[in-house]
Amino acid sequence: MPYFDAASSLPLHPVARQALAAALEDGWADPARPHREGRRARMLLDAARETAAEAVGCRPDELTFTTSGTRALHTGVAGALAGRRRAGRRLVVSAVEHSAVLHAAEAHREAGGEVTEIGVDRGGRVAPGDVAAALGDGAALVCVQSANHEVGTRQPVGEIAAACRAAGVPLLVDAAQSLAWGPVEDGWSLLAASAHKWGGPGGVGLLAVRKGVRFAPARPVDERESGRAPGFENIPAVVAAAASLRAVRQEADAEAARLSALVARIRARVPEVVPDTEVVGDPAHRLPHIVTFSCLYADGEALLHALDREGFAVSSGSSCTSSTLTPSHVLRAMGVLSEGNVRVSLPPGTAEEDVERFLAALPRAVASVRAALDVPPSPGTADPLLVDSLGKRCPIPVIELAKTLPRAPVGEVITVLSDDTAARLDIPAWCTMRGQEYLGASPNPDGPGTAYRVRRLS
């Protein structure tokens, strides 16, 4: 089965396997001990740190190995905020950050801190000017990812870093998705990443803190890893993570060019082979291996299962694939369609033939899901321009809206009643895709849910 979910995790790189096996022989002892076995373990740990630091673009003594990328982000956010408590208690984050950053922001808010969220454009990109405008009094830390994990959009880290530097505010960059493809633009103060994203072992993260950045590790402080990652180091896993990062970097330029061409093919072909589909994410400023699209009138979870039956492993940000039944916060911040959402992230070595097979299978999968959701028109109401979709999950409200539209004269307004939170995103996105006018939403005056108003333009 072609595995097209590289943005979630990758299998162990062959170099990681070799390094892990070799390090198991010599990396079992305590590197803090002065005996021969301890010195051997220390040499392995120091060499891994130098290798990883070279790839990150920092000094070895600025880099800490953590137990995961999430732990690196949580530690980085908490440590930087604590170190700059006297400067202020306001955390600035983009609206499309990884949930690990948003969870850290929520913890900061619950502890009495302030959080400022920066919006993005429809491509998922943060405007450096918006960040600069948020750096007023009390700003202690800015968090902006180098590239988005759901849609692949690269952020203008260099420009954002310049604005932060001018304001004297440190910038933490989540480089989990981009680090395998090259170093992050210079100017950042803290950087976090996760080894399983590039084919290293799970359970290894990186946290780099530049010299001069005020940082106060959470207590109790351990003597290991500069007090930033307490506990005994998993030296074999750390060695494998560093070795595989160096290996993928050596192949990155050639593989990026090859995968970028395949992704461009998917971006161009999907709207041609599947009607009513929106490709999302910035078309130019993007990672080479990620493409995301959303399909009208399709259930995301059902679509993932249909593609799985066709032999393809992909992921989704649709609300129907989420335990909370709410659309992805990334898609919501971008204001794009969430229903029938599919993220394709190609691993290194993806064959052109597999991409062609995916493009051939996708129309069948979408058609089967749409056929299963081919609901009849809404039962008649006193008002023929009222669609009562209360109690129905998206994409049903959008399907019922689409079936009602032809019955409305041009210029008339259709009201859709829905209590599904995804409708707040999907109905405006449907209007944009179909050239209709979205007039807004308001509480349902006659009962539960929300009333969405759409004017037919054509």
CSV table of C-alpha atoms in Angstrom, one decimal:
chain,number,residue,atom,x,y,z
A,1,MET,CA,0.0,0.0,0.0
A,2,PRO,CA,1.5,3.4,-0.9
A,3,TYR,CA,2.0,5.4,2.3
A,4,PHE,CA,1.0,9.0,1.6
A,5,ASP,CA,1.0,10.3,5.2
A,6,ALA,CA,4.7,11.3,5.6
A,7,ALA,CA,3.7,14.5,7.4
A,8,SER,CA,2.4,12.4,10.3
A,9,SER,CA,5.4,10.1,10.6
A,10,LEU,CA,7.9,8.1,8.6
A,11,PRO,CA,9.3,4.6,9.0
A,12,LEU,CA,12.9,4.4,10.2
A,13,HIS,CA,15.4,5.5,7.7
A,14,PRO,CA,18.0,2.8,6.8
A,15,VAL,CA,20.7,4.9,8.3
A,16,ALA,CA,18.7,5.3,11.5
A,17,ARG,CA,18.4,1.5,11.7
A,18,GLN,CA,22.1,1.0,11.3
A,19,ALA,CA,23.0,3.7,13.8
A,20,LEU,CA,20.5,2.5,16.3
A,21,ALA,CA,21.8,-1.1,16.2
A,22,ALA,CA,25.4,0.1,16.5
A,23,ALA,CA,24.7,2.5,19.4
A,24,LEU,CA,22.9,-0.3,21.3
A,25,GLU,CA,26.3,-1.9,21.8
A,26,ASP,CA,28.1,1.2,23.2
A,27,GLY,CA,25.4,3.6,24.2
A,28,TRP,CA,23.9,1.9,27.2
A,29,ALA,CA,26.0,3.4,30.0
A,30,ASP,CA,25.5,6.6,32.0
A,31,PRO,CA,27.3,9.4,30.0
A,32,ALA,CA,27.7,11.3,33.2
A,33,ARG,CA,30.1,8.7,34.7
A,34,PRO,CA,33.9,9.0,34.2
A,35,HIS,CA,34.5,5.2,33.7
A,36,ARG,CA,35.3,3.8,30.3
A,37,GLU,CA,31.7,2.7,29.5
A,38,GLY,CA,30.4,6.1,30.5
A,39,ARG,CA,33.0,7.9,28.4
A,40,ARG,CA,32.1,5.8,25.4
A,41,ALA,CA,28.4,6.7,25.9
A,42,ARG,CA,29.4,10.4,26.3
A,43,MET,CA,31.3,10.3,23.1
A,44,LEU,CA,28.3,9.0,21.2
A,45,LEU,CA,26.0,11.6,22.8
A,46,ASP,CA,28.4,14.5,22.1
A,47,ALA,CA,28.8,13.3,18.4
A,48,ALA,CA,25.1,13.1,18.0
A,49,ARG,CA,24.6,16.6,19.4
A,50,GLU,CA,27.3,18.0,17.1
A,51,THR,CA,25.7,16.4,14.1
A,52,ALA,CA,22.2,17.6,14.9
A,53,ALA,CA,23.4,21.1,15.8
A,54,GLU,CA,25.1,21.4,12.4
A,55,ALA,CA,21.8,20.5,10.7
A,56,VAL,CA,19.8,22.9,12.8
A,57,GLY,CA,22.4,25.7,12.4
A,58,CYS,CA,23.2,26.3,16.1
A,59,ARG,CA,26.1,25.6,18.5
A,60,PRO,CA,26.1,22.1,20.1
A,61,ASP,CA,25.8,23.6,23.6
A,62,GLU,CA,22.6,25.3,22.4
A,63,LEU,CA,20.9,22.1,21.5
A,64,THR,CA,19.0,19.8,23.9
A,65,PHE,CA,17.5,16.3,23.1
A,66,THR,CA,14.0,15.9,24.5
A,67,THR,CA,11.6,13.0,24.7
A,68,SER,CA,9.4,14.3,21.8
A,69,GLY,CA,8.8,17.3,19.5
A,70,THR,CA,5.7,18.1,21.7
A,71,ARG,CA,7.9,18.1,24.8
A,72,ALA,CA,10.4,20.3,23.0
A,73,LEU,CA,7.6,22.8,22.2
A,74,HIS,CA,6.1,22.8,25.7
A,75,THR,CA,9.5,23.2,27.3
A,76,GLY,CA,10.5,25.9,24.9
A,77,VAL,CA,7.3,28.0,25.4
A,78,ALA,CA,7.3,27.6,29.2
A,79,GLY,CA,11.0,28.2,29.6
A,80,ALA,CA,11.1,31.3,27.4
A,81,LEU,CA,7.9,32.8,29.0
A,82,ALA,CA,9.3,32.2,32.5
A,83,GLY,CA,12.7,33.7,31.6
A,84,ARG,CA,11.0,36.8,30.3
A,85,ARG,CA,8.4,37.2,33.0
A,86,ARG,CA,9.7,40.7,33.9
A,87,ALA,CA,9.4,41.8,30.2
A,88,GLY,CA,5.8,40.8,30.0
A,89,ARG,CA,3.3,37.9,30.0
A,90,ARG,CA,1.9,38.1,26.5
A,91,LEU,CA,2.4,35.1,24.2
A,92,VAL,CA,1.9,35.8,20.4
A,93,VAL,CA,1.0,32.7,18.3
A,94,SER,CA,-0.2,32.2,14.8
A,95,ALA,CA,-3.7,30.7,14.4
A,96,VAL,CA,-2.3,27.7,12.4
A,97,GLU,CA,0.3,26.5,14.9
A,98,HIS,CA,0.5,22.8,15.8
A,99,SER,CA,-1.9,21.8,18.6
A,100,ALA,CA,1.2,21.4,20.9
A,101,VAL,CA,1.8,25.1,20.8
A,102,LEU,CA,-1.9,26.0,21.2
A,103,HIS,CA,-2.1,23.7,24.2
A,104,ALA,CA,0.9,25.5,25.7
A,105,ALA,CA,-0.8,28.8,25.0
A,106,GLU,CA,-4.0,27.7,26.7
A,107,ALA,CA,-2.0,26.6,29.8
A,108,HIS,CA,-0.3,30.0,29.8
A,109,ARG,CA,-3.7,31.7,29.6
A,110,GLU,CA,-5.1,29.6,32.4
A,111,ALA,CA,-2.1,30.5,34.6
A,112,GLY,CA,-3.0,34.2,34.2
A,113,GLY,CA,-1.0,35.1,31.1
A,114,GLU,CA,-2.3,36.7,27.9
A,115,VAL,CA,-2.3,35.2,24.4
A,116,THR,CA,-2.5,37.1,21.1
A,117,GLU,CA,-3.5,35.1,18.1
A,118,ILE,CA,-2.4,36.2,14.6
A,119,GLY,CA,-4.6,35.3,11.7
A,120,VAL,CA,-3.5,34.0,8.3
A,121,ASP,CA,-4.6,34.6,4.7
A,122,ARG,CA,-6.6,32.1,2.7
A,123,GLY,CA,-3.3,30.3,1.8
A,124,GLY,CA,-2.4,29.8,5.4
A,125,ARG,CA,0.4,32.3,5.4
A,126,VAL,CA,1.2,34.8,8.3
A,127,ALA,CA,1.8,38.4,7.3
A,128,PRO,CA,5.0,39.7,9.0
A,129,GLY,CA,3.3,43.1,9.4
A,130,ASP,CA,0.6,41.5,11.5
A,131,VAL,CA,3.2,40.0,13.8
A,132,ALA,CA,5.1,43.3,14.0
A,133,ALA,CA,1.8,45.1,14.9
A,134,ALA,CA,1.3,42.6,17.8
A,135,LEU,CA,4.7,43.2,19.3
A,136,GLY,CA,3.6,46.1,21.6
A,137,ASP,CA,4.2,46.4,25.4
A,138,GLY,CA,4.2,43.1,27.3
A,139,ALA,CA,5.0,40.7,24.4
A,140,ALA,CA,7.3,38.0,25.8
A,141,LEU,CA,7.5,35.4,23.1
A,142,VAL,CA,6.3,34.8,19.5
A,143,CYS,CA,5.6,31.3,18.2
A,144,VAL,CA,5.5,30.7,14.4
A,145,GLN,CA,6.0,27.4,12.6
A,146,SER,CA,8.4,27.3,9.7
A,147,ALA,CA,5.8,25.3,7.6
A,148,ASN,CA,2.3,24.1,8.3
A,149,HIS,CA,1.7,20.5,9.0
A,150,GLU,CA,-1.7,20.3,7.4
A,151,VAL,CA,-1.4,22.3,4.2
A,152,GLY,CA,2.3,22.6,3.7
A,153,THR,CA,2.4,26.4,3.6
A,154,ARG,CA,5.9,27.9,4.4
A,155,GLN,CA,5.9,30.9,6.7
A,156,PRO,CA,8.1,34.0,6.1
A,157,VAL,CA,10.3,33.2,9.1
A,158,GLY,CA,13.1,35.5,8.1
A,159,GLU,CA,10.9,38.6,7.9
A,160,ILE,CA,9.1,37.7,11.1
A,161,ALA,CA,12.4,37.1,12.8
A,162,ALA,CA,13.5,40.6,11.7
A,163,ALA,CA,10.4,42.2,13.2
A,164,CYS,CA,10.9,40.3,16.4
A,165,ARG,CA,14.6,41.2,16.6
A,166,ALA,CA,13.7,44.9,16.1
A,167,ALA,CA,11.2,44.7,19.0
A,168,GLY,CA,13.5,42.7,21.2
A,169,VAL,CA,11.1,39.7,21.5
A,170,PRO,CA,12.4,36.1,21.0
A,171,LEU,CA,10.9,34.0,18.2
A,172,LEU,CA,10.3,30.2,18.8
A,173,VAL,CA,10.0,28.3,15.5
A,174,ASP,CA,8.4,24.9,15.2
A,175,ALA,CA,10.5,23.3,12.5
A,176,ALA,CA,9.1,19.8,12.7
A,177,GLN,CA,7.8,19.7,9.1
A,178,SER,CA,10.6,21.6,7.4
A,179,LEU,CA,13.9,20.6,9.1
A,180,ALA,CA,14.4,17.6,6.9
A,181,TRP,CA,14.4,19.8,3.9
A,182,GLY,CA,17.0,22.4,5.1
A,183,PRO,CA,17.8,24.8,7.8
A,184,VAL,CA,15.3,27.4,8.9
A,185,GLU,CA,15.9,31.0,7.9
A,186,ASP,CA,18.2,32.7,10.4
A,187,GLY,CA,17.1,35.0,13.1
A,188,TRP,CA,15.1,32.7,15.4
A,189,SER,CA,15.8,32.4,19.1
A,190,LEU,CA,14.4,29.0,19.9
A,191,LEU,CA,13.7,26.0,17.6
A,192,ALA,CA,11.9,22.7,18.1
A,193,ALA,CA,11.7,19.6,15.9
A,194,SER,CA,10.7,15.9,16.1
A,195,ALA,CA,12.9,13.0,14.8
A,196,HIS,CA,10.1,10.7,13.6
A,197,LYS,CA,9.1,13.4,11.0
A,198,TRP,CA,12.4,12.7,9.1
A,199,GLY,CA,12.7,8.9,9.6
A,200,GLY,CA,14.4,9.0,13.0
A,201,PRO,CA,13.0,7.0,16.0
A,202,GLY,CA,9.9,8.1,17.8
A,203,GLY,CA,10.5,9.6,21.3
A,204,VAL,CA,13.3,12.0,20.3
A,205,GLY,CA,12.8,15.7,19.9
A,206,LEU,CA,15.2,18.7,19.5
A,207,LEU,CA,15.1,22.0,21.4
A,208,ALA,CA,17.6,24.7,20.5
A,209,VAL,CA,17.9,27.8,22.6
A,210,ARG,CA,20.3,30.5,21.4
A,211,LYS,CA,22.9,31.9,23.8
A,212,GLY,CA,21.6,35.1,25.3
A,213,VAL,CA,17.9,34.1,25.2
A,214,ARG,CA,16.5,34.4,28.7
A,215,PHE,CA,15.3,30.9,29.6
A,216,ALA,CA,14.1,29.4,32.9
A,217,PRO,CA,13.6,25.6,32.9
A,218,ALA,CA,10.6,24.4,34.8
A,219,ARG,CA,11.3,23.1,38.2
A,220,PRO,CA,12.5,20.6,39.5
A,221,VAL,CA,15.6,21.1,37.4
A,222,ASP,CA,17.7,18.1,36.5
A,223,GLU,CA,21.5,18.3,35.9
A,224,ARG,CA,21.1,16.6,32.5
A,225,GLU,CA,20.6,18.4,29.2
A,226,SER,CA,21.1,21.9,30.7
A,227,GLY,CA,18.2,21.2,33.0
A,228,ARG,CA,15.8,21.3,30.0
A,229,ALA,CA,15.2,17.6,29.6
A,230,PRO,CA,15.3,15.7,32.9
A,231,GLY,CA,16.0,12.0,33.0
A,232,PHE,CA,18.4,9.4,31.5
A,233,GLU,CA,19.2,10.1,27.8
A,234,ASN,CA,18.1,7.4,25.3
A,235,ILE,CA,21.5,7.5,23.6
A,236,PRO,CA,20.9,4.9,20.9
A,237,ALA,CA,17.7,6.7,19.8
A,238,VAL,CA,19.4,10.1,19.9
A,239,VAL,CA,22.3,8.7,17.8
A,240,ALA,CA,19.9,7.3,15.2
A,241,ALA,CA,17.9,10.6,15.1
A,242,ALA,CA,21.1,12.6,14.4
A,243,ALA,CA,22.5,10.2,11.9
A,244,SER,CA,19.2,10.0,9.9
A,245,LEU,CA,18.8,13.8,9.9
A,246,ARG,CA,22.3,14.1,8.3
A,247,ALA,CA,21.4,11.4,5.8
A,248,VAL,CA,18.1,12.9,4.7
A,249,ARG,CA,19.7,16.3,4.4
A,250,GLN,CA,22.2,14.9,1.9
A,251,GLU,CA,19.3,13.8,-0.3
A,252,ALA,CA,17.0,16.7,0.4
A,253,ASP,CA,17.6,19.0,-2.6
A,254,ALA,CA,17.2,16.3,-5.2
A,255,GLU,CA,14.3,14.7,-3.5
A,256,ALA,CA,12.6,18.0,-3.0
A,257,ALA,CA,12.8,18.8,-6.7
A,258,ARG,CA,11.3,15.4,-7.6
A,259,LEU,CA,8.5,15.4,-5.0
A,260,SER,CA,7.6,19.0,-5.8
A,261,ALA,CA,6.9,18.1,-9.4
A,262,LEU,CA,4.7,15.2,-8.3
A,263,VAL,CA,2.8,17.5,-5.9
A,264,ALA,CA,2.4,20.1,-8.6
A,265,ARG,CA,0.9,17.3,-10.8
A,266,ILE,CA,-1.6,16.4,-8.0
A,267,ARG,CA,-2.5,20.1,-7.4
A,268,ALA,CA,-3.3,20.5,-11.1
A,269,ARG,CA,-5.0,17.2,-11.8
A,270,VAL,CA,-7.3,16.9,-8.7
A,271,PRO,CA,-9.7,19.7,-9.8
A,272,GLU,CA,-9.8,18.2,-13.3
A,273,VAL,CA,-10.7,14.7,-12.3
A,274,VAL,CA,-12.9,15.5,-9.3
A,275,PRO,CA,-15.5,18.2,-9.7
A,276,ASP,CA,-16.2,20.6,-6.9
A,277,THR,CA,-12.8,20.3,-5.3
A,278,GLU,CA,-10.7,23.0,-3.7
A,279,VAL,CA,-7.0,22.7,-3.4
A,280,VAL,CA,-5.9,24.6,-0.3
A,281,GLY,CA,-2.6,26.0,0.9
A,282,ASP,CA,-0.2,28.5,-0.7
A,283,PRO,CA,0.6,27.4,-4.2
A,284,ALA,CA,4.1,28.9,-4.2
A,285,HIS,CA,5.4,29.1,-0.6
A,286,ARG,CA,5.0,25.4,0.3
A,287,LEU,CA,6.8,22.3,1.3
A,288,PRO,CA,7.7,20.0,-1.6
A,289,HIS,CA,5.8,16.9,-0.4
A,290,ILE,CA,2.4,18.1,0.9
A,291,VAL,CA,-0.8,18.8,-1.0
A,292,THR,CA,-4.2,19.2,0.6
A,293,PHE,CA,-7.6,19.4,-1.0
A,294,SER,CA,-11.3,19.4,0.1
A,295,CYS,CA,-14.2,17.8,-1.8
A,296,LEU,CA,-17.7,19.3,-1.7
A,297,TYR,CA,-20.5,16.9,-0.7
A,298,ALA,CA,-18.2,14.3,0.8
A,299,ASP,CA,-17.6,12.9,4.3
A,300,GLY,CA,-13.9,13.1,5.2
A,301,GLU,CA,-13.9,9.9,7.3
A,302,ALA,CA,-15.7,7.9,4.6
A,303,LEU,CA,-13.3,9.3,2.0
A,304,LEU,CA,-10.3,8.2,4.0
A,305,HIS,CA,-11.7,4.7,4.3
A,306,ALA,CA,-12.6,4.6,0.6
A,307,LEU,CA,-9.0,5.6,-0.3
A,308,ASP,CA,-7.7,3.0,2.1
A,309,ARG,CA,-9.7,0.3,0.3
A,310,GLU,CA,-8.1,1.6,-2.9
A,311,GLY,CA,-4.7,1.0,-1.3
A,312,PHE,CA,-3.7,4.5,-0.2
A,313,ALA,CA,-2.9,5.8,3.3
A,314,VAL,CA,-3.7,9.5,3.6
A,315,SER,CA,-5.0,11.8,6.4
A,316,SER,CA,-7.6,14.5,6.8
A,317,GLY,CA,-8.5,17.6,8.7
A,318,SER,CA,-12.3,17.2,8.2
A,319,SER,CA,-14.5,17.5,11.3
A,320,CYS,CA,-16.0,14.1,10.6
A,321,THR,CA,-12.5,12.5,11.2
A,322,SER,CA,-12.1,14.4,14.5
A,323,SER,CA,-13.1,13.1,17.9
A,324,THR,CA,-14.4,16.6,18.7
A,325,LEU,CA,-16.5,16.8,15.5
A,326,THR,CA,-15.0,20.3,14.8
A,327,PRO,CA,-13.1,21.2,11.7
A,328,SER,CA,-9.3,21.5,11.8
A,329,HIS,CA,-8.3,24.8,13.4
A,330,VAL,CA,-5.9,25.3,10.5
A,331,LEU,CA,-8.7,25.0,7.8
A,332,ARG,CA,-10.9,27.2,10.0
A,333,ALA,CA,-8.3,29.9,10.3
A,334,MET,CA,-7.8,29.9,6.6
A,335,GLY,CA,-11.5,30.1,5.9
A,336,VAL,CA,-11.5,27.2,3.4
A,337,LEU,CA,-13.7,24.2,2.8
A,338,SER,CA,-13.2,21.5,5.5
A,339,GLU,CA,-15.6,18.8,4.3
A,340,GLY,CA,-14.1,15.9,2.3
A,341,ASN,CA,-10.6,17.1,3.3
A,342,VAL,CA,-7.6,15.0,2.2
A,343,ARG,CA,-3.9,15.6,3.0
A,344,VAL,CA,-1.5,13.8,0.8
A,345,SER,CA,2.1,13.9,2.0
A,346,LEU,CA,4.6,12.0,-0.1
A,347,PRO,CA,7.5,10.2,1.6
A,348,PRO,CA,10.9,10.2,0.0
A,349,GLY,CA,11.2,7.7,-2.8
A,350,THR,CA,7.5,8.0,-3.8
A,351,ALA,CA,7.2,6.5,-7.3
A,352,GLU,CA,5.6,8.5,-10.1
A,353,GLU,CA,3.5,5.4,-10.9
A,354,ASP,CA,2.0,5.5,-7.4
A,355,VAL,CA,0.9,9.1,-7.9
A,356,GLU,CA,-0.7,8.2,-11.2
A,357,ARG,CA,-2.6,5.3,-9.5
A,358,PHE,CA,-3.8,7.6,-6.8
A,359,LEU,CA,-5.1,10.1,-9.4
A,360,ALA,CA,-6.9,7.3,-11.1
A,361,ALA,CA,-8.4,5.9,-7.8
A,362,LEU,CA,-9.4,9.3,-6.3
A,363,PRO,CA,-12.5,9.9,-8.6
A,364,ARG,CA,-13.9,6.4,-7.8
A,365,ALA,CA,-13.4,7.0,-4.1
A,366,VAL,CA,-15.0,10.4,-4.1
A,367,ALA,CA,-17.9,9.2,-6.3
A,368,SER,CA,-18.7,6.3,-4.0
A,369,VAL,CA,-18.7,8.6,-0.9
A,370,ARG,CA,-20.9,11.2,-2.7
A,371,ALA,CA,-23.3,8.5,-3.8
A,372,ALA,CA,-23.7,7.3,-0.3
A,373,LEU,CA,-24.6,10.8,0.8
A,374,ASP,CA,-26.9,11.6,-2.0
A,375,VAL,CA,-29.7,12.7,0.3
A,376,PRO,CA,-33.1,13.6,-1.1
A,377,PRO,CA,-34.2,17.3,-1.0
A,378,SER,CA,-35.3,18.6,2.3
A,379,PRO,CA,-38.9,17.9,3.2
A,380,GLY,CA,-41.1,20.7,2.4
A,381,THR,CA,-41.5,23.6,4.9
A,382,ALA,CA,-43.8,26.5,5.0
A,383,ASP,CA,-41.0,28.5,3.4
A,384,PRO,CA,-39.5,26.9,0.3
A,385,LEU,CA,-36.3,28.9,0.8
A,386,LEU,CA,-35.8,27.5,4.3
A,387,VAL,CA,-33.5,24.5,4.7
A,388,ASP,CA,-33.9,22.8,8.0
A,389,SER,CA,-30.7,20.8,8.6
A,390,LEU,CA,-30.8,20.8,12.4
A,391,GLY,CA,-29.4,17.6,13.8
A,392,LYS,CA,-27.5,16.8,10.6
A,393,ARG,CA,-23.7,16.7,10.3
A,394,CYS,CA,-21.8,18.3,7.5
A,395,PRO,CA,-21.7,17.8,4.6
A,396,ILE,CA,-25.5,17.2,4.7
A,397,PRO,CA,-26.4,20.9,5.3
A,398,VAL,CA,-24.3,21.9,2.3
A,399,ILE,CA,-25.8,19.1,0.1
A,400,GLU,CA,-29.3,20.3,1.1
A,401,LEU,CA,-28.3,23.9,0.3
A,402,ALA,CA,-27.0,22.9,-3.1
A,403,LYS,CA,-30.3,21.0,-3.9
A,404,THR,CA,-32.4,24.0,-2.8
A,405,LEU,CA,-30.5,26.6,-4.8
A,406,PRO,CA,-32.1,25.7,-8.2
A,407,ARG,CA,-35.5,26.3,-6.7
A,408,ALA,CA,-34.7,29.8,-5.6
A,409,PRO,CA,-35.1,32.7,-8.1
A,410,VAL,CA,-31.9,34.7,-8.8
A,411,GLY,CA,-31.6,37.3,-6.1
A,412,GLU,CA,-33.6,35.5,-3.5
A,413,VAL,CA,-32.1,34.5,-0.1
A,414,ILE,CA,-31.9,30.9,1.2
A,415,THR,CA,-31.7,30.3,4.9
A,416,VAL,CA,-30.0,27.2,6.2
A,417,LEU,CA,-30.6,26.1,9.8
A,418,SER,CA,-27.8,24.0,11.2
A,419,ASP,CA,-26.4,23.1,14.7
A,420,ASP,CA,-23.2,21.6,13.3
A,421,THR,CA,-20.2,23.8,14.0
A,422,ALA,CA,-18.6,22.8,10.7
A,423,ALA,CA,-21.4,24.6,8.8
A,424,ARG,CA,-19.9,27.9,10.0
A,425,LEU,CA,-16.9,27.2,7.8
A,426,ASP,CA,-18.3,25.0,5.0
A,427,ILE,CA,-21.3,27.1,4.0
A,428,PRO,CA,-19.2,30.3,3.4
A,429,ALA,CA,-16.6,28.2,1.6
A,430,TRP,CA,-19.3,26.6,-0.6
A,431,CYS,CA,-20.6,30.1,-1.5
A,432,THR,CA,-17.0,31.1,-2.6
A,433,MET,CA,-16.6,28.0,-4.7
A,434,ARG,CA,-20.0,28.2,-6.4
A,435,GLY,CA,-20.1,32.0,-6.9
A,436,GLN,CA,-23.0,32.7,-4.5
A,437,GLU,CA,-23.2,35.5,-1.9
A,438,TYR,CA,-22.8,34.6,1.8
A,439,LEU,CA,-24.8,37.1,3.9
A,440,GLY,CA,-23.7,35.9,7.3
A,441,ALA,CA,-24.9,33.9,10.3
A,442,SER,CA,-27.1,34.6,13.3
A,443,PRO,CA,-28.8,32.7,16.1
A,444,ASN,CA,-31.9,30.8,14.9
A,445,PRO,CA,-34.8,33.0,16.2
A,446,ASP,CA,-37.2,30.1,16.4
A,447,GLY,CA,-35.1,27.5,18.2
A,448,PRO,CA,-31.6,25.9,18.5
A,449,GLY,CA,-28.8,26.2,16.0
A,450,THR,CA,-27.7,28.9,13.7
A,451,ALA,CA,-29.3,30.5,10.6
A,452,TYR,CA,-27.0,30.9,7.6
A,453,ARG,CA,-28.2,33.2,4.8
A,454,VAL,CA,-27.1,32.8,1.2
A,455,ARG,CA,-28.3,34.9,-1.8
A,456,ARG,CA,-28.4,33.2,-5.2
A,457,LEU,CA,-26.4,35.2,-7.7
A,458,SER,CA,-26.6,32.8,-10.6
